Amino acid sequence: MTTTVGLTETEKQSLEEIAHPSLPEGSSIYGGTKVFPDYQAENGETYFTLVHGIAHESSVSFVAILQATRAQRKGFESAIYFYGPGSLNCLATRGFPTTGNSAFPGEHNINSSLKTFIDEGGKVYCCRFGLSLHGAREEDLIEGVIPTHPLDVQDALIHYARKGAIINSTYMF
């Protein structure tokens, strides 16, 4: 039961109008039917992700990494290309008060997910120009991240399109 000490009568009334929570923990409020088949990669298929999203400013970058990892686990040759502000996702120097320390739960989700992706055979590219726009240094990249020239963004897209890759392009500004 919630304590009502210090609450006004209208605050108490508002709390008591509808039970909170109205359903016990573990209640299903969404169906579980998956509509599309759980596709697996066919021989030689590729999945390419472009990320132009700032780390921790939205879930876009993190979800893109999770999707690329899932595609890789389905058998797709998988690669992620971070450019523009997305390049900041590739920094190993995240942490406070020192690198590696998480100032909040989940601060290192992106780092951990990229390390897992690389360890499982994925390629991660990071635009040097994107790093330079934000004063980030190439030597601060997560181990295994491949630094790229600014002109590589377009040519990587052409490369993977010519391979017939499924292309997931995320963009945040």
PDB file of C-alpha atoms in Angstrom:
ATOM      1  CA  MET A   1       0.000   0.000   0.000  1.00  0.00           C
ATOM      2  CA  THR A   2       1.236   3.465  -0.879  1.00  0.00           C
ATOM      3  CA  THR A   3       1.742   5.877   1.973  1.00  0.00           C
ATOM      4  CA  THR A   4      -0.446   8.957   1.706  1.00  0.00           C
ATOM      5  CA  VAL A   5       1.301  10.965   4.424  1.00  0.00           C
ATOM      6  CA  GLY A   6       1.844  14.539   3.268  1.00  0.00           C
ATOM      7  CA  LEU A   7      -0.535  14.291   0.307  1.00  0.00           C
ATOM      8  CA  THR A   8      -3.443  16.657  -0.237  1.00  0.00           C
ATOM      9  CA  GLU A   9      -6.980  15.272  -0.356  1.00  0.00           C
ATOM     10  CA  THR A  10      -7.128  15.687  -4.142  1.00  0.00           C
ATOM     11  CA  GLU A  11      -3.758  13.924  -4.548  1.00  0.00           C
ATOM     12  CA  LYS A  12      -5.089  11.034  -2.428  1.00  0.00           C
ATOM     13  CA  GLN A  13      -8.309  10.979  -4.460  1.00  0.00           C
ATOM     14  CA  SER A  14      -6.335  10.882  -7.711  1.00  0.00           C
ATOM     15  CA  LEU A  15      -4.212   7.949  -6.469  1.00  0.00           C
ATOM     16  CA  GLU A  16      -7.275   5.965  -5.398  1.00  0.00           C
ATOM     17  CA  GLU A  17      -9.365   6.425  -8.587  1.00  0.00           C
ATOM     18  CA  ILE A  18      -7.582   3.688 -10.518  1.00  0.00           C
ATOM     19  CA  ALA A  19      -5.534   0.900  -8.936  1.00  0.00           C
ATOM     20  CA  HIS A  20      -1.838   1.175  -9.747  1.00  0.00           C
ATOM     21  CA  PRO A  21      -0.623  -1.011 -11.241  1.00  0.00           C
ATOM     22  CA  SER A  22      -3.875  -2.302 -12.648  1.00  0.00           C
ATOM     23  CA  LEU A  23      -2.308  -5.630 -13.640  1.00  0.00           C
ATOM     24  CA  PRO A  24       0.090  -7.759 -11.610  1.00  0.00           C
ATOM     25  CA  GLU A  25       3.673  -8.038 -12.824  1.00  0.00           C
ATOM     26  CA  GLY A  26       4.016 -10.688 -15.527  1.00  0.00           C
ATOM     27  CA  SER A  27       0.593 -10.046 -17.077  1.00  0.00           C
ATOM     28  CA  SER A  28       0.477 -10.286 -20.868  1.00  0.00           C
ATOM     29  CA  ILE A  29      -0.834  -7.166 -22.546  1.00  0.00           C
ATOM     30  CA  TYR A  30       0.522  -7.952 -26.022  1.00  0.00           C
ATOM     31  CA  GLY A  31       0.077 -10.983 -28.235  1.00  0.00           C
ATOM     32  CA  GLY A  32       3.073 -13.101 -29.170  1.00  0.00           C
ATOM     33  CA  THR A  33       2.311 -14.055 -32.770  1.00  0.00           C
ATOM     34  CA  LYS A  34       5.266 -13.482 -35.105  1.00  0.00           C
ATOM     35  CA  VAL A  35       3.811 -12.540 -38.494  1.00  0.00           C
ATOM     36  CA  PHE A  36       6.807 -13.079 -40.784  1.00  0.00           C
ATOM     37  CA  PRO A  37       8.944 -16.220 -41.051  1.00  0.00           C
ATOM     38  CA  ASP A  38      12.199 -16.322 -39.093  1.00  0.00           C
ATOM     39  CA  TYR A  39      14.376 -15.952 -42.175  1.00  0.00           C
ATOM     40  CA  GLN A  40      17.883 -17.376 -42.144  1.00  0.00           C
ATOM     41  CA  ALA A  41      20.622 -16.349 -44.549  1.00  0.00           C
ATOM     42  CA  GLU A  42      20.940 -18.214 -47.790  1.00  0.00           C
ATOM     43  CA  ASN A  43      24.406 -18.991 -49.074  1.00  0.00           C
ATOM     44  CA  GLY A  44      26.463 -15.806 -49.531  1.00  0.00           C
ATOM     45  CA  GLU A  45      23.831 -13.306 -48.356  1.00  0.00           C
ATOM     46  CA  THR A  46      25.013 -10.076 -46.763  1.00  0.00           C
ATOM     47  CA  TYR A  47      23.498  -7.598 -44.307  1.00  0.00           C
ATOM     48  CA  PHE A  48      24.933  -4.066 -44.205  1.00  0.00           C
ATOM     49  CA  THR A  49      24.023  -1.412 -41.645  1.00  0.00           C
ATOM     50  CA  LEU A  50      24.764   2.311 -41.872  1.00  0.00           C
ATOM     51  CA  VAL A  51      24.560   4.269 -38.606  1.00  0.00           C
ATOM     52  CA  HIS A  52      24.398   8.072 -38.396  1.00  0.00           C
ATOM     53  CA  GLY A  53      23.154   8.298 -34.817  1.00  0.00           C
ATOM     54  CA  ILE A  54      24.728   9.660 -31.660  1.00  0.00           C
ATOM     55  CA  ALA A  55      25.517   7.202 -28.888  1.00  0.00           C
ATOM     56  CA  HIS A  56      22.996   7.359 -26.021  1.00  0.00           C
ATOM     57  CA  GLU A  57      20.928  10.150 -27.607  1.00  0.00           C
ATOM     58  CA  SER A  58      18.363   7.661 -28.835  1.00  0.00           C
ATOM     59  CA  SER A  59      18.005   3.927 -29.153  1.00  0.00           C
ATOM     60  CA  VAL A  60      18.645   4.066 -32.921  1.00  0.00           C
ATOM     61  CA  SER A  61      22.349   3.231 -32.805  1.00  0.00           C
ATOM     62  CA  PHE A  62      22.011   0.503 -30.187  1.00  0.00           C
ATOM     63  CA  VAL A  63      19.086  -1.171 -31.955  1.00  0.00           C
ATOM     64  CA  ALA A  64      20.990  -1.064 -35.276  1.00  0.00           C
ATOM     65  CA  ILE A  65      23.872  -2.952 -33.621  1.00  0.00           C
ATOM     66  CA  LEU A  66      21.462  -5.517 -32.164  1.00  0.00           C
ATOM     67  CA  GLN A  67      19.818  -6.003 -35.582  1.00  0.00           C
ATOM     68  CA  ALA A  68      23.177  -6.461 -37.312  1.00  0.00           C
ATOM     69  CA  THR A  69      24.185  -8.993 -34.651  1.00  0.00           C
ATOM     70  CA  ARG A  70      20.914 -10.886 -35.103  1.00  0.00           C
ATOM     71  CA  ALA A  71      21.427 -10.959 -38.874  1.00  0.00           C
ATOM     72  CA  GLN A  72      24.949 -12.274 -38.341  1.00  0.00           C
ATOM     73  CA  ARG A  73      23.635 -15.023 -36.078  1.00  0.00           C
ATOM     74  CA  LYS A  74      21.137 -15.951 -38.807  1.00  0.00           C
ATOM     75  CA  GLY A  75      24.112 -16.633 -41.086  1.00  0.00           C
ATOM     76  CA  PHE A  76      24.419 -13.320 -42.944  1.00  0.00           C
ATOM     77  CA  GLU A  77      27.848 -11.837 -43.571  1.00  0.00           C
ATOM     78  CA  SER A  78      27.267  -8.696 -41.529  1.00  0.00           C
ATOM     79  CA  ALA A  79      28.961  -5.293 -41.364  1.00  0.00           C
ATOM     80  CA  ILE A  80      28.191  -1.975 -39.690  1.00  0.00           C
ATOM     81  CA  TYR A  81      29.457   1.388 -40.946  1.00  0.00           C
ATOM     82  CA  PHE A  82      29.401   4.331 -38.510  1.00  0.00           C
ATOM     83  CA  TYR A  83      29.709   7.786 -40.018  1.00  0.00           C
ATOM     84  CA  GLY A  84      29.039  11.401 -39.040  1.00  0.00           C
ATOM     85  CA  PRO A  85      28.015  11.587 -35.371  1.00  0.00           C
ATOM     86  CA  GLY A  86      27.531   7.808 -35.477  1.00  0.00           C
ATOM     87  CA  SER A  87      31.324   7.514 -35.307  1.00  0.00           C
ATOM     88  CA  LEU A  88      31.103   8.368 -31.605  1.00  0.00           C
ATOM     89  CA  ASN A  89      29.552   4.941 -31.000  1.00  0.00           C
ATOM     90  CA  CYS A  90      32.930   3.354 -31.692  1.00  0.00           C
ATOM     91  CA  LEU A  91      34.866   5.003 -28.854  1.00  0.00           C
ATOM     92  CA  ALA A  92      36.515   2.795 -26.247  1.00  0.00           C
ATOM     93  CA  THR A  93      37.057   5.864 -24.044  1.00  0.00           C
ATOM     94  CA  ARG A  94      33.459   5.952 -22.763  1.00  0.00           C
ATOM     95  CA  GLY A  95      33.069   6.056 -18.987  1.00  0.00           C
ATOM     96  CA  PHE A  96      33.026   8.233 -15.906  1.00  0.00           C
ATOM     97  CA  PRO A  97      34.916   9.052 -13.778  1.00  0.00           C
ATOM     98  CA  THR A  98      37.383   6.865 -15.673  1.00  0.00           C
ATOM     99  CA  THR A  99      37.162   4.942 -18.923  1.00  0.00           C
ATOM    100  CA  GLY A 100      35.402   1.631 -18.480  1.00  0.00           C
ATOM    101  CA  ASN A 101      33.331   2.786 -15.490  1.00  0.00           C
ATOM    102  CA  SER A 102      29.616   3.084 -16.118  1.00  0.00           C
ATOM    103  CA  ALA A 103      28.197   6.319 -14.708  1.00  0.00           C
ATOM    104  CA  PHE A 104      24.703   4.924 -15.354  1.00  0.00           C
ATOM    105  CA  PRO A 105      23.330   1.433 -16.052  1.00  0.00           C
ATOM    106  CA  GLY A 106      23.757   0.643 -19.733  1.00  0.00           C
ATOM    107  CA  GLU A 107      26.460   3.209 -20.461  1.00  0.00           C
ATOM    108  CA  HIS A 108      28.578   0.468 -22.011  1.00  0.00           C
ATOM    109  CA  ASN A 109      25.797  -1.393 -23.851  1.00  0.00           C
ATOM    110  CA  ILE A 110      27.027  -0.088 -27.193  1.00  0.00           C
ATOM    111  CA  ASN A 111      30.672  -0.896 -26.436  1.00  0.00           C
ATOM    112  CA  SER A 112      29.822  -4.397 -25.221  1.00  0.00           C
ATOM    113  CA  SER A 113      27.539  -5.067 -28.187  1.00  0.00           C
ATOM    114  CA  LEU A 114      30.140  -3.899 -30.707  1.00  0.00           C
ATOM    115  CA  LYS A 115      32.804  -6.081 -29.074  1.00  0.00           C
ATOM    116  CA  THR A 116      30.448  -9.068 -29.251  1.00  0.00           C
ATOM    117  CA  PHE A 117      29.629  -8.302 -32.890  1.00  0.00           C
ATOM    118  CA  ILE A 118      33.331  -8.133 -33.792  1.00  0.00           C
ATOM    119  CA  ASP A 119      34.177 -11.251 -31.738  1.00  0.00           C
ATOM    120  CA  GLU A 120      31.471 -13.155 -33.622  1.00  0.00           C
ATOM    121  CA  GLY A 121      32.993 -12.209 -36.994  1.00  0.00           C
ATOM    122  CA  GLY A 122      31.255  -8.951 -37.893  1.00  0.00           C
ATOM    123  CA  LYS A 123      33.078  -6.031 -39.462  1.00  0.00           C
ATOM    124  CA  VAL A 124      32.741  -2.541 -37.988  1.00  0.00           C
ATOM    125  CA  TYR A 125      33.831   0.480 -39.993  1.00  0.00           C
ATOM    126  CA  CYS A 126      34.186   3.999 -38.581  1.00  0.00           C
ATOM    127  CA  CYS A 127      34.597   7.197 -40.595  1.00  0.00           C
ATOM    128  CA  ARG A 128      37.675   9.192 -39.621  1.00  0.00           C
ATOM    129  CA  PHE A 129      35.982  12.426 -40.665  1.00  0.00           C
ATOM    130  CA  GLY A 130      33.046  11.660 -38.377  1.00  0.00           C
ATOM    131  CA  LEU A 131      35.534  11.237 -35.533  1.00  0.00           C
ATOM    132  CA  SER A 132      37.289  14.495 -36.390  1.00  0.00           C
ATOM    133  CA  LEU A 133      34.025  16.475 -36.391  1.00  0.00           C
ATOM    134  CA  HIS A 134      33.660  15.733 -32.693  1.00  0.00           C
ATOM    135  CA  GLY A 135      37.311  15.861 -31.624  1.00  0.00           C
ATOM    136  CA  ALA A 136      37.513  12.094 -31.183  1.00  0.00           C
ATOM    137  CA  ARG A 137      40.803  10.385 -31.840  1.00  0.00           C
ATOM    138  CA  GLU A 138      41.410   7.322 -33.979  1.00  0.00           C
ATOM    139  CA  GLU A 139      43.455   5.702 -31.212  1.00  0.00           C
ATOM    140  CA  ASP A 140      40.335   5.817 -29.003  1.00  0.00           C
ATOM    141  CA  LEU A 141      38.445   3.323 -31.182  1.00  0.00           C
ATOM    142  CA  ILE A 142      37.243   0.012 -29.776  1.00  0.00           C
ATOM    143  CA  GLU A 143      39.708  -2.717 -30.683  1.00  0.00           C
ATOM    144  CA  GLY A 144      38.844  -4.246 -34.050  1.00  0.00           C
ATOM    145  CA  VAL A 145      36.968  -1.214 -35.430  1.00  0.00           C
ATOM    146  CA  ILE A 146      38.298  -0.414 -38.920  1.00  0.00           C
ATOM    147  CA  PRO A 147      38.935   3.315 -39.533  1.00  0.00           C
ATOM    148  CA  THR A 148      37.842   4.537 -42.972  1.00  0.00           C
ATOM    149  CA  HIS A 149      38.327   7.508 -45.267  1.00  0.00           C
ATOM    150  CA  PRO A 150      35.366   9.915 -45.648  1.00  0.00           C
ATOM    151  CA  LEU A 151      34.968   8.930 -49.306  1.00  0.00           C
ATOM    152  CA  ASP A 152      34.552   5.296 -48.255  1.00  0.00           C
ATOM    153  CA  VAL A 153      30.975   5.859 -47.035  1.00  0.00           C
ATOM    154  CA  GLN A 154      29.583   6.004 -50.570  1.00  0.00           C
ATOM    155  CA  ASP A 155      31.879   3.317 -51.940  1.00  0.00           C
ATOM    156  CA  ALA A 156      31.061   0.938 -49.063  1.00  0.00           C
ATOM    157  CA  LEU A 157      27.387   1.393 -49.875  1.00  0.00           C
ATOM    158  CA  ILE A 158      28.072   0.626 -53.546  1.00  0.00           C
ATOM    159  CA  HIS A 159      30.229  -2.376 -52.556  1.00  0.00           C
ATOM    160  CA  TYR A 160      27.532  -3.932 -50.384  1.00  0.00           C
ATOM    161  CA  ALA A 161      24.712  -3.067 -52.818  1.00  0.00           C
ATOM    162  CA  ARG A 162      26.612  -4.826 -55.610  1.00  0.00           C
ATOM    163  CA  LYS A 163      26.931  -7.859 -53.336  1.00  0.00           C
ATOM    164  CA  GLY A 164      23.138  -7.825 -53.056  1.00  0.00           C
ATOM    165  CA  ALA A 165      23.201  -6.927 -49.359  1.00  0.00           C
ATOM    166  CA  ILE A 166      20.109  -6.170 -47.349  1.00  0.00           C
ATOM    167  CA  ILE A 167      20.860  -2.552 -46.361  1.00  0.00           C
ATOM    168  CA  ASN A 168      19.612  -1.107 -43.089  1.00  0.00           C
ATOM    169  CA  SER A 169      20.318   2.621 -43.012  1.00  0.00           C
ATOM    170  CA  THR A 170      19.637   4.542 -39.805  1.00  0.00           C
ATOM    171  CA  TYR A 171      19.883   8.309 -39.645  1.00  0.00           C
ATOM    172  CA  MET A 172      19.604  10.740 -36.784  1.00  0.00           C
ATOM    173  CA  PHE A 173      20.664  14.365 -36.746  1.00  0.00           C
TER     174      PHE A 173
END
